[in-house]
Short mmCIF file of N, CA and C in Angstrom, two decimals:
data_model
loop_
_atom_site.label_atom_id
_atom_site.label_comp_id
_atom_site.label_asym_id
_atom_site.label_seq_id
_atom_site.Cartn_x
_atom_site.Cartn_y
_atom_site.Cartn_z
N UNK A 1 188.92 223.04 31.10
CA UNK A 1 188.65 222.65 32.47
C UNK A 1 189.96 222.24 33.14
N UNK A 2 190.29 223.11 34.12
CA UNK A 2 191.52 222.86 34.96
C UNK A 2 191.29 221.60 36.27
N UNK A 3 191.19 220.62 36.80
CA UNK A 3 191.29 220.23 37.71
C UNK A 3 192.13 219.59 38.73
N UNK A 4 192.38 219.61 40.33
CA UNK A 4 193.82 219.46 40.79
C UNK A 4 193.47 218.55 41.76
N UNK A 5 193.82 217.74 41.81
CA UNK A 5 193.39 216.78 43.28
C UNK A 5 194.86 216.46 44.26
N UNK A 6 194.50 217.62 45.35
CA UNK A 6 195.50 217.37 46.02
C UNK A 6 195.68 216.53 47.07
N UNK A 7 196.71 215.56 46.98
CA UNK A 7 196.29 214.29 47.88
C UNK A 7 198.01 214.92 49.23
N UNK A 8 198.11 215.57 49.02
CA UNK A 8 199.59 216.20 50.19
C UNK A 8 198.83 215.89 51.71
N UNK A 9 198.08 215.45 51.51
CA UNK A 9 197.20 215.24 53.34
C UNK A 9 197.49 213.50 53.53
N UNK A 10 197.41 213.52 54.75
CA UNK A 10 197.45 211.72 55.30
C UNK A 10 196.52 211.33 54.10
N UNK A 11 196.89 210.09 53.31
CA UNK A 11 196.42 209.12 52.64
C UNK A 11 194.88 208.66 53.39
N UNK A 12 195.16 208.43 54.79
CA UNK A 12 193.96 207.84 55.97
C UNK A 12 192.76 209.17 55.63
N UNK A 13 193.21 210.07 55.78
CA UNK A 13 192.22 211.11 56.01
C UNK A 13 191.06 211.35 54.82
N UNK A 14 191.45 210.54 53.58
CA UNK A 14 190.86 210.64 52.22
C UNK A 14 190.06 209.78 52.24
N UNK A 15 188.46 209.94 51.53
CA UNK A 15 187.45 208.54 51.15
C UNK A 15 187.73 208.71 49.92
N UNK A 16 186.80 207.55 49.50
CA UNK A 16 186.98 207.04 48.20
C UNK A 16 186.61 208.13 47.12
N UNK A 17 185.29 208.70 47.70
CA UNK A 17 184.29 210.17 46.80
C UNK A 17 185.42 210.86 46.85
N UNK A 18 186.63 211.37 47.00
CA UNK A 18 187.70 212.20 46.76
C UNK A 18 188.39 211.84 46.03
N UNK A 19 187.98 210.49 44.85
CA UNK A 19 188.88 210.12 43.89
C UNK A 19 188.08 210.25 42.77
N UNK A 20 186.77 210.43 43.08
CA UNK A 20 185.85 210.00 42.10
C UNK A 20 185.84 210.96 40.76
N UNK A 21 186.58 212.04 40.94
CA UNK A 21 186.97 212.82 39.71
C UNK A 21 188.08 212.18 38.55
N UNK A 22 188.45 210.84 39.20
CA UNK A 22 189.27 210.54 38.26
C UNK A 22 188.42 209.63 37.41
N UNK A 23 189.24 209.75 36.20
CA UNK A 23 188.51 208.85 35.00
C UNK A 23 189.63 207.45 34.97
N UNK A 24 190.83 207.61 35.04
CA UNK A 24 191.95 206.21 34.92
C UNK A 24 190.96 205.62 35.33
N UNK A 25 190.82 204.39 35.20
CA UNK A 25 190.22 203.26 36.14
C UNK A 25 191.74 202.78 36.74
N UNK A 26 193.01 202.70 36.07
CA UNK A 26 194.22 202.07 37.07
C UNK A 26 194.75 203.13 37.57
N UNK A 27 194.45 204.24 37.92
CA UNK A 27 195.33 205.32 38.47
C UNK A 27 194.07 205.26 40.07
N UNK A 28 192.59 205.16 39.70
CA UNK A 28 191.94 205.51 40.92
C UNK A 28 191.79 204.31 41.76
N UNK A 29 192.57 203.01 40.78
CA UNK A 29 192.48 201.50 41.68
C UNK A 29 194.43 201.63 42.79
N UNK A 30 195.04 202.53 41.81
CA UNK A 30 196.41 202.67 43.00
C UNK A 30 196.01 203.47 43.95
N UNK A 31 195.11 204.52 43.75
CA UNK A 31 194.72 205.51 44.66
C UNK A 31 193.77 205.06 45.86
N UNK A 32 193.22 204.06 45.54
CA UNK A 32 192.09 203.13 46.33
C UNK A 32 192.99 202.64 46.99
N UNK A 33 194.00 201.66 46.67
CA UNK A 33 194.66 200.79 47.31
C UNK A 33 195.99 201.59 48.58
N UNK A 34 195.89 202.68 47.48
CA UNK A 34 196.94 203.92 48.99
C UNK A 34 195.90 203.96 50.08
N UNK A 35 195.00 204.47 49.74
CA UNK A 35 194.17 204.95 50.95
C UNK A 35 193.47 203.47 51.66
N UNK A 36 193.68 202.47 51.48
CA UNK A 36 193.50 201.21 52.11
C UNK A 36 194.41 201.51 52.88
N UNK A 37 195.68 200.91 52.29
CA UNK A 37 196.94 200.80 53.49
C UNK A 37 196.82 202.15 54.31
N UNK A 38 197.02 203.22 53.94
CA UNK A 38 197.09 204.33 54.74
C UNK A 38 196.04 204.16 56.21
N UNK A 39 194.70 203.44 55.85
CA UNK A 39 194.04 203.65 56.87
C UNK A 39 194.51 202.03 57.96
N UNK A 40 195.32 201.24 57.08
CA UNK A 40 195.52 200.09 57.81
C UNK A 40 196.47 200.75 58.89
N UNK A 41 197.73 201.21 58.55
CA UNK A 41 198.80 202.01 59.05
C UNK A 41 198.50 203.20 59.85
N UNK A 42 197.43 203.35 60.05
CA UNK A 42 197.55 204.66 60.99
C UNK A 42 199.11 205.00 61.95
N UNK A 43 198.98 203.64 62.62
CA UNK A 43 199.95 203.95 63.69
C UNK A 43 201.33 204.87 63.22
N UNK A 44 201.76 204.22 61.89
CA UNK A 44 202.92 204.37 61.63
C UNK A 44 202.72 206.20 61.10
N UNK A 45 204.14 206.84 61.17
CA UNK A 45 203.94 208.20 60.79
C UNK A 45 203.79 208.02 59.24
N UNK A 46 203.01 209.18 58.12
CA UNK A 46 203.17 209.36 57.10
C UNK A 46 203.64 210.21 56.87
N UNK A 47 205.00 210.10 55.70
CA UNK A 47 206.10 211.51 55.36
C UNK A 47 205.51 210.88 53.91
N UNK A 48 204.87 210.49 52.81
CA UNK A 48 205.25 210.08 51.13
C UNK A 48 204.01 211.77 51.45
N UNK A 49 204.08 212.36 50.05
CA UNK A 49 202.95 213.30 49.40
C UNK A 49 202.99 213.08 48.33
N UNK A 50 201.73 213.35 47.71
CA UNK A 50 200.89 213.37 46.33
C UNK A 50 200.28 214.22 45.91
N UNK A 51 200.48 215.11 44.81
CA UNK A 51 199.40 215.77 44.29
C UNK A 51 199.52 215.33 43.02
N UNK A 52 198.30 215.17 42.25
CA UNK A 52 197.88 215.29 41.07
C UNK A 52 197.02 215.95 40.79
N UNK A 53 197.90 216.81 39.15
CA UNK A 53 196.90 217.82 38.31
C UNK A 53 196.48 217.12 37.14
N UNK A 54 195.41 216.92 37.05
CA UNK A 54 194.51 216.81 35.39
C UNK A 54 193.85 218.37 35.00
N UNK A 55 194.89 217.98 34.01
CA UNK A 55 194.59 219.14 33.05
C UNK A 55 193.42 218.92 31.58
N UNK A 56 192.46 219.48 31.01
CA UNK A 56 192.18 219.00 30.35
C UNK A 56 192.11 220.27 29.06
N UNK A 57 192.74 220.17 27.97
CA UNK A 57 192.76 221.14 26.97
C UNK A 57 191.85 221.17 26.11
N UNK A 58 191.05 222.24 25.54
CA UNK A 58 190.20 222.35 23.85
C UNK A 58 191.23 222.77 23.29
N UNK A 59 190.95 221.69 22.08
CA UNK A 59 190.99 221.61 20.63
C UNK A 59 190.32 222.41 19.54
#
């Protein structure tokens, strides 16, 4: 199972159900906490991008 969660879009523009593929519990609590500030910050421009790939291999 290949999966890619591409976060390269405004942080603001993302809900929470667009993280919910992750299993980290501390990777989807930094990802929670981006998309907090992001929506606090609107005003300000966003230049940071993110993508993350989970890859998952058989054994």
């Amino acid at each position: 199972m290949d999966k890619t969660l591409d976060l390269s879009m405004n942080p603001a523009e993302l809900e929470e159900k667009d993280i919910d593929c992750i299993a980290n519990a501390k990777l989807k609590e930094i990802l929670k906490n981006l998309i907090q500030q992001a929506k606090e910050q609107q005003d300000e421009p966003f230049e940071d991008k993110i993508t993350i790939k989970f890859e998952k291999t058989l054994k």
